[in-house]
Coordinates of C-alpha atoms in Angstrom, one line a residue:
Chain A
X915 CA -143.0 -54.7 -45.4
X916 CA -141.8 -51.3 -44.5
X917 CA -139.6 -49.0 -46.5
X918 CA -135.9 -49.2 -45.9
X919 CA -134.6 -45.7 -46.0
X920 CA -132.2 -43.8 -43.9
X921 CA -134.2 -40.8 -43.1
X922 CA -132.3 -37.6 -42.6
X923 CA -134.9 -36.6 -40.0
X924 CA -133.9 -39.6 -37.9
X925 CA -130.2 -38.8 -38.3
X926 CA -130.9 -35.2 -37.4
X927 CA -132.9 -36.2 -34.4
X928 CA -130.2 -38.4 -33.1
X929 CA -127.6 -35.8 -33.7
X930 CA -129.6 -33.1 -31.9
X931 CA -130.1 -35.5 -29.0
X932 CA -126.3 -35.6 -28.7
X933 CA -126.3 -39.3 -29.2
X934 CA -123.6 -41.2 -30.9
X935 CA -126.1 -43.8 -32.1
X936 CA -126.8 -43.2 -35.8
X937 CA -129.3 -45.7 -37.2
X938 CA -127.6 -47.1 -40.3
X939 CA -130.7 -48.3 -42.0
X940 CA -134.2 -49.5 -41.1
X941 CA -137.9 -49.1 -41.1
X942 CA -138.6 -45.4 -40.9
X943 CA -141.0 -45.9 -38.1
X944 CA -138.6 -47.5 -35.6
X945 CA -136.3 -45.1 -33.7
X946 CA -133.7 -46.5 -31.4
X947 CA -132.3 -44.1 -28.8
X948 CA -129.9 -44.1 -25.9
X949 CA -128.2 -47.4 -26.8
X950 CA -125.3 -48.4 -24.6
X951 CA -123.5 -51.4 -23.2
X952 CA -120.9 -52.3 -20.7
X953 CA -117.3 -53.3 -21.4
X954 CA -116.7 -57.1 -20.8
X955 CA -114.2 -58.8 -18.6
X956 CA -112.7 -61.4 -20.9
X957 CA -114.9 -63.2 -23.4
X958 CA -116.5 -65.9 -21.3
X959 CA -119.1 -63.8 -19.7
X960 CA -122.2 -62.7 -21.5
X961 CA -122.5 -59.0 -22.3
X962 CA -125.7 -56.8 -22.0
X963 CA -126.9 -53.9 -24.1
X964 CA -129.6 -51.4 -23.4
X965 CA -131.7 -48.9 -25.5
X966 CA -135.1 -47.4 -26.0
X967 CA -137.0 -48.7 -29.1
X968 CA -139.7 -46.3 -30.2
X969 CA -142.4 -47.1 -32.7
X970 CA -143.3 -43.7 -34.3
X971 CA -145.5 -45.3 -37.0
X972 CA -149.3 -46.0 -37.2
X973 CA -148.9 -49.8 -37.1
X974 CA -147.7 -52.1 -34.4
X975 CA -144.2 -53.6 -34.8
X976 CA -142.9 -56.8 -33.3
X977 CA -139.2 -57.3 -32.4
X978 CA -138.4 -61.0 -33.0
X979 CA -134.7 -61.2 -32.7
X980 CA -131.2 -59.7 -32.7
X981 CA -128.1 -60.1 -34.8
X982 CA -124.5 -58.9 -34.2
X983 CA -121.0 -59.9 -35.3
X984 CA -120.0 -59.4 -31.6
X985 CA -121.9 -62.4 -30.2
X986 CA -123.0 -65.8 -31.5
X987 CA -126.2 -65.8 -29.5
X988 CA -127.7 -62.3 -29.0
X989 CA -131.1 -62.5 -27.5
X990 CA -133.6 -60.2 -25.7
X991 CA -133.8 -61.4 -22.1
X992 CA -135.8 -60.1 -19.2
X993 CA -134.7 -59.9 -15.5
X994 CA -137.5 -60.4 -13.0
X995 CA -137.3 -59.9 -9.3
X996 CA -140.0 -61.6 -7.3
X997 CA -141.6 -60.7 -4.0
X998 CA -138.8 -62.4 -2.0
X999 CA -136.2 -60.2 -3.8
X1000 CA -134.9 -63.1 -5.9
X1001 CA -133.8 -62.1 -9.4
X1002 CA -133.9 -64.4 -12.4
X1003 CA -133.4 -64.0 -16.1
X1004 CA -135.1 -65.6 -19.0
X1005 CA -135.6 -65.1 -22.8
X1006 CA -138.3 -62.4 -23.3
X1007 CA -139.7 -63.9 -26.6
X1008 CA -141.2 -61.5 -29.1
X1009 CA -141.8 -57.9 -28.1
X1010 CA -144.7 -56.1 -29.7
X1011 CA -144.6 -52.3 -29.7
X1012 CA -147.9 -50.5 -30.3
X1013 CA -148.0 -47.4 -32.5
X1014 CA -146.6 -44.4 -30.6
X1015 CA -145.3 -46.6 -27.9
X1016 CA -141.7 -47.4 -26.9
X1017 CA -140.0 -50.3 -25.1
X1018 CA -137.1 -49.6 -22.8
X1019 CA -134.3 -52.1 -22.5
X1020 CA -132.8 -51.0 -19.2
X1021 CA -130.9 -52.5 -16.2
X1022 CA -133.0 -54.8 -14.2
X1023 CA -135.6 -55.4 -16.9
X1024 CA -135.4 -56.1 -20.6
X1025 CA -131.9 -56.2 -22.1
X1026 CA -130.1 -57.5 -25.1
X1027 CA -128.1 -60.4 -23.7
X1028 CA -125.0 -61.0 -25.8
X1029 CA -124.1 -64.7 -25.3
X1030 CA -120.9 -66.3 -26.7
X1031 CA -118.9 -63.2 -27.3
X1032 CA -116.7 -63.4 -30.4
X1033 CA -114.6 -60.4 -29.3
X1034 CA -113.8 -58.4 -26.2
X1035 CA -116.1 -55.5 -25.5
X1036 CA -113.7 -52.6 -25.0
X1037 CA -114.7 -49.3 -23.4
X1038 CA -114.8 -46.6 -26.0
X1039 CA -115.5 -48.9 -28.9
X1040 CA -118.9 -49.5 -30.5
X1041 CA -120.5 -52.5 -32.2
X1042 CA -123.3 -52.9 -34.6
X1043 CA -126.5 -54.5 -33.3
X1044 CA -129.3 -55.3 -35.7
X1045 CA -132.9 -55.5 -34.5
X1046 CA -135.0 -58.0 -36.5
X1047 CA -138.8 -57.4 -36.9
X1048 CA -141.5 -59.8 -37.9
X1049 CA -142.3 -58.1 -41.2
X1050 CA -138.7 -58.7 -42.3
X1051 CA -137.6 -55.2 -41.4
X1052 CA -134.3 -54.5 -39.8
X1053 CA -132.7 -51.6 -37.9
X1054 CA -129.0 -51.5 -37.2
X1055 CA -127.6 -49.3 -34.4
X1056 CA -124.0 -48.7 -33.4
X1057 CA -124.0 -49.4 -29.7
X1058 CA -121.3 -47.5 -27.6
X1059 CA -119.4 -49.6 -25.1
X1060 CA -119.1 -47.8 -21.8
X1061 CA -117.2 -48.7 -18.7
X1062 CA -118.0 -51.8 -16.7
X1063 CA -119.5 -49.7 -13.9
X1064 CA -121.7 -47.6 -16.2
X1065 CA -125.2 -47.1 -15.0
X1066 CA -126.8 -45.5 -18.1
X1067 CA -126.1 -44.0 -21.5
X1068 CA -124.8 -40.8 -20.0
X1069 CA -122.0 -42.5 -18.0
Chain B
X511 CA -149.8 -105.6 41.2
X512 CA -152.9 -103.8 40.0
X513 CA -151.6 -100.5 41.4
X514 CA -148.3 -101.0 39.6
X515 CA -150.2 -101.6 36.3
X516 CA -152.2 -98.4 36.8
X517 CA -149.0 -96.5 37.5
X518 CA -147.6 -98.1 34.4
X519 CA -150.6 -97.0 32.3
X520 CA -150.4 -93.5 33.8
X521 CA -146.7 -93.2 33.0
X522 CA -147.4 -94.4 29.5
X523 CA -150.2 -91.8 29.2
X524 CA -148.0 -89.0 30.4
X525 CA -145.3 -90.2 28.0
X526 CA -147.8 -90.2 25.1
X527 CA -149.0 -86.7 25.9
X528 CA -145.4 -85.5 26.2
X529 CA -144.6 -87.1 22.9
X530 CA -147.6 -85.4 21.2
X531 CA -146.7 -82.1 22.7
X532 CA -143.1 -82.6 21.4
X533 CA -144.3 -83.6 18.0
X534 CA -146.6 -80.6 17.9
X535 CA -143.8 -78.2 18.9
X536 CA -141.4 -79.8 16.4
X537 CA -143.8 -79.3 13.5
X538 CA -144.9 -75.8 14.4
X539 CA -142.1 -74.0 16.1
X540 CA -139.3 -76.5 16.2
X541 CA -136.7 -77.5 13.6
X542 CA -139.4 -79.4 11.7
X543 CA -141.5 -76.3 11.2
X544 CA -141.9 -74.6 7.8
X545 CA -139.3 -71.9 7.1
X546 CA -141.2 -68.6 7.1
X547 CA -140.9 -66.9 3.8
X548 CA -139.2 -63.5 3.6
X549 CA -137.7 -63.8 7.1
X550 CA -135.1 -61.3 8.3
X551 CA -131.5 -62.3 8.4
X552 CA -130.1 -63.2 11.7
X553 CA -127.6 -60.9 13.5
X554 CA -124.0 -61.2 12.2
X555 CA -123.0 -62.2 15.8
X556 CA -125.2 -65.3 15.3
X557 CA -123.7 -66.3 12.0
X558 CA -120.9 -68.8 11.5
X559 CA -119.1 -69.1 8.2
X560 CA -115.5 -69.0 6.8
X561 CA -114.8 -67.3 3.5
X562 CA -111.9 -65.7 1.7
X563 CA -111.8 -62.1 0.5
X564 CA -110.5 -61.0 -2.8
X565 CA -107.1 -60.4 -1.3
X566 CA -106.8 -63.9 0.0
X567 CA -107.6 -63.1 3.7
X568 CA -109.7 -65.5 5.8
X569 CA -112.9 -63.7 6.7
X570 CA -116.1 -64.5 8.6
X571 CA -119.0 -62.7 10.3
X572 CA -116.6 -61.4 13.0
X573 CA -114.7 -59.5 10.3
X574 CA -117.8 -57.2 9.9
X575 CA -118.6 -56.5 13.5
X576 CA -117.6 -53.1 14.8
X577 CA -118.5 -51.2 11.7
X578 CA -121.8 -50.9 9.8
X579 CA -122.1 -53.4 7.0
X580 CA -123.7 -53.4 3.5
X581 CA -123.7 -56.9 2.0
X582 CA -125.2 -58.4 -1.1
X583 CA -125.1 -61.6 -3.2
X584 CA -124.3 -62.0 -6.9
X585 CA -121.8 -63.5 -9.3
X586 CA -119.3 -62.1 -11.8
X587 CA -120.9 -63.8 -14.8
X588 CA -124.1 -61.9 -14.2
X589 CA -124.6 -59.5 -17.1
X590 CA -127.4 -57.3 -15.8
X591 CA -128.4 -57.2 -12.1
X592 CA -124.9 -57.6 -10.5
X593 CA -123.0 -54.9 -12.4
X594 CA -126.1 -52.6 -11.9
X595 CA -126.2 -53.3 -8.2
X596 CA -122.4 -52.8 -7.9
X597 CA -122.6 -49.5 -9.8
X598 CA -125.5 -48.4 -7.7
X599 CA -123.6 -49.1 -4.6
X600 CA -120.5 -47.4 -5.9
X601 CA -122.7 -44.3 -6.5
X602 CA -124.3 -44.5 -3.0
X603 CA -120.8 -44.7 -1.5
X604 CA -119.7 -41.7 -3.6
X605 CA -122.7 -39.8 -2.2
X606 CA -121.9 -40.7 1.3
X607 CA -118.3 -39.5 0.8
X608 CA -116.2 -39.8 4.0
X609 CA -119.0 -41.6 5.8
X610 CA -118.6 -44.5 3.4
X611 CA -115.1 -45.2 4.8
X612 CA -116.7 -46.2 8.1
X613 CA -118.6 -49.1 6.4
X614 CA -117.9 -52.6 5.4
X615 CA -119.2 -53.3 1.9
X616 CA -119.2 -56.9 0.9
X617 CA -120.1 -58.6 -2.4
X618 CA -120.6 -62.4 -1.7
X619 CA -120.6 -64.7 -4.7
X620 CA -123.2 -67.4 -5.1
X621 CA -121.1 -69.0 -7.9
X622 CA -117.9 -70.1 -6.2
X623 CA -117.2 -72.5 -9.0
X624 CA -116.4 -69.7 -11.4
X625 CA -115.7 -66.9 -8.9
X626 CA -112.3 -67.7 -7.5
X627 CA -110.4 -65.3 -5.3
X628 CA -108.5 -64.0 -8.5
X629 CA -111.8 -63.5 -10.4
X630 CA -113.3 -61.6 -7.5
X631 CA -110.2 -59.4 -7.2
X632 CA -110.4 -58.5 -10.9
X633 CA -114.2 -57.9 -10.8
X634 CA -114.4 -55.7 -7.7
X635 CA -111.5 -53.7 -9.0
X636 CA -113.8 -52.1 -11.5
X637 CA -116.1 -50.6 -8.8
X638 CA -115.8 -48.5 -5.7
X639 CA -112.6 -49.3 -3.8
X640 CA -114.6 -49.9 -0.6
X641 CA -116.2 -53.0 -2.1
X642 CA -114.7 -56.3 -1.0
X643 CA -115.4 -59.6 -2.8
X644 CA -115.9 -62.7 -0.8
X645 CA -115.9 -66.3 -2.0
X646 CA -115.4 -69.7 -0.5
X647 CA -116.4 -73.4 -0.6
X648 CA -119.9 -74.1 -1.8
X649 CA -121.1 -75.4 1.6
X650 CA -119.8 -72.2 3.3
X651 CA -121.6 -70.0 0.7
X652 CA -124.8 -72.0 1.5
X653 CA -124.3 -71.3 5.2
X654 CA -124.0 -67.5 4.6
X655 CA -127.0 -67.4 2.3
X656 CA -129.0 -69.4 4.9
X657 CA -128.1 -67.0 7.7
X658 CA -129.1 -64.1 5.5
X659 CA -132.4 -65.9 4.5
X660 CA -131.1 -65.4 0.9
X661 CA -131.6 -67.9 -1.8
X662 CA -129.7 -68.9 -5.0
X663 CA -130.2 -71.5 -7.6
X664 CA -128.1 -72.6 -10.6
X665 CA -130.0 -72.5 -13.9
X666 CA -128.7 -73.9 -17.2
X667 CA -128.9 -71.4 -20.2
X668 CA -129.5 -72.1 -23.9
X669 CA -125.9 -71.3 -24.7
X670 CA -124.9 -74.5 -22.7
X671 CA -123.7 -72.4 -19.8
X672 CA -125.4 -71.6 -16.6
X673 CA -126.6 -68.6 -14.8
X674 CA -127.6 -68.0 -11.2
X675 CA -131.0 -66.8 -9.8
X676 CA -130.3 -65.1 -6.5
X677 CA -131.5 -62.7 -3.9
X678 CA -130.7 -59.2 -5.3
X679 CA -131.4 -57.1 -2.2
X680 CA -128.7 -55.2 -0.4
X681 CA -128.6 -56.1 3.4
X682 CA -127.7 -53.4 6.0
X683 CA -126.3 -54.3 9.4
X684 CA -125.4 -52.0 12.3
X685 CA -121.9 -52.0 13.8
X686 CA -123.2 -54.3 16.6
X687 CA -124.0 -56.9 13.9
X688 CA -127.8 -56.4 14.3
X689 CA -129.7 -56.5 11.0
X690 CA -131.2 -53.0 10.2
X691 CA -132.9 -53.2 6.9
X692 CA -132.5 -54.1 3.3
X693 CA -132.6 -52.1 0.0
X694 CA -134.7 -54.0 -2.6
X695 CA -133.5 -54.1 -6.1
X696 CA -136.1 -51.9 -7.6
X697 CA -136.3 -49.5 -4.8
X698 CA -135.9 -45.8 -5.9
X699 CA -132.4 -44.7 -5.5
X700 CA -133.3 -41.8 -3.3
X701 CA -134.4 -44.2 -0.5
X702 CA -131.1 -46.0 -0.5
X703 CA -128.8 -43.4 0.9
X704 CA -131.1 -42.4 3.9
X705 CA -131.3 -46.2 4.7
X706 CA -127.6 -46.5 4.7
X707 CA -127.3 -43.4 6.9
X708 CA -129.7 -45.1 9.3
X709 CA -127.4 -48.0 9.7
X710 CA -124.5 -45.6 10.1
X711 CA -126.3 -43.6 12.8
X712 CA -127.0 -46.8 14.8
X713 CA -123.3 -47.1 15.0
X714 CA -123.1 -43.6 16.5
X715 CA -125.8 -44.4 19.0
X716 CA -124.0 -47.6 20.0
X717 CA -120.8 -45.7 20.5
X718 CA -122.3 -43.2 22.9

């Protein structure tokens, strides 16, 4: 079990990076950067969120799930495009991140799929998303909601 | 009598050979042959389908002929690939500037059950104004996809809903309707705009 402290270094790092994504609490070794999502059209469609999850520690970490008040079924999904150019999406399962490595959740690959939205995702708002790790650790990030046509965290 | 019998056997033999040739052709090159994988789309001039655009206008392949066309498949309940493709295209169109105004840009749904004309109108409204949203009856969507050699498939999700697997490439056609090339989903962005320019240039050549 890792220590649950809000490190000032982490907060400083995120602030220096010009990111509006303060980690609220979490294992000191996991750093979440560049989190963003797209506004939703209504509440029937699933939303998607993206971010980079970095393991700055000496031991591997395994992401096993997500939790958010925004959606009943948040899950890490992966989009794959085959040789014929056909894209499909499926649950990604557990994601192990080796020490010093990072995993990018980005368009066209891994993403936090937000199924059964409980509220509208409105541009300019944020929502808390908690990453659950296999050692019981949690990291919560505030994910900014950008426009529907956003392409990345800078949009 | 005997001669007639021989003639009869001969005719039967010729018939048998012809039948064998026909069967062979049917299985290899004919309609019975296997569909080659990754085949190119046919020319727009050879397509035949009736759809409705997001403003309620009746549209078909002939709507696209005369201007270069960028077309792709998707659905509005798609959380990842489709908004990404639409945003990419919006950015390519911004890069092209005035040239983009000479193009047709069409987003064709593979999920007509949920993507009505109104839904398509709302959805395309969030992206570049050149992008048109086309929908229509299921069997017409199937015809379009077939002509493009595109595929789609309805897949149930754990949430009790469904999602669609579909061809995510962007197809480019010249003003004449001829298929030029496609932009694959994971292709680096910097290749896209030159490819679009190529389709636009073919139009210029055709005009002179």
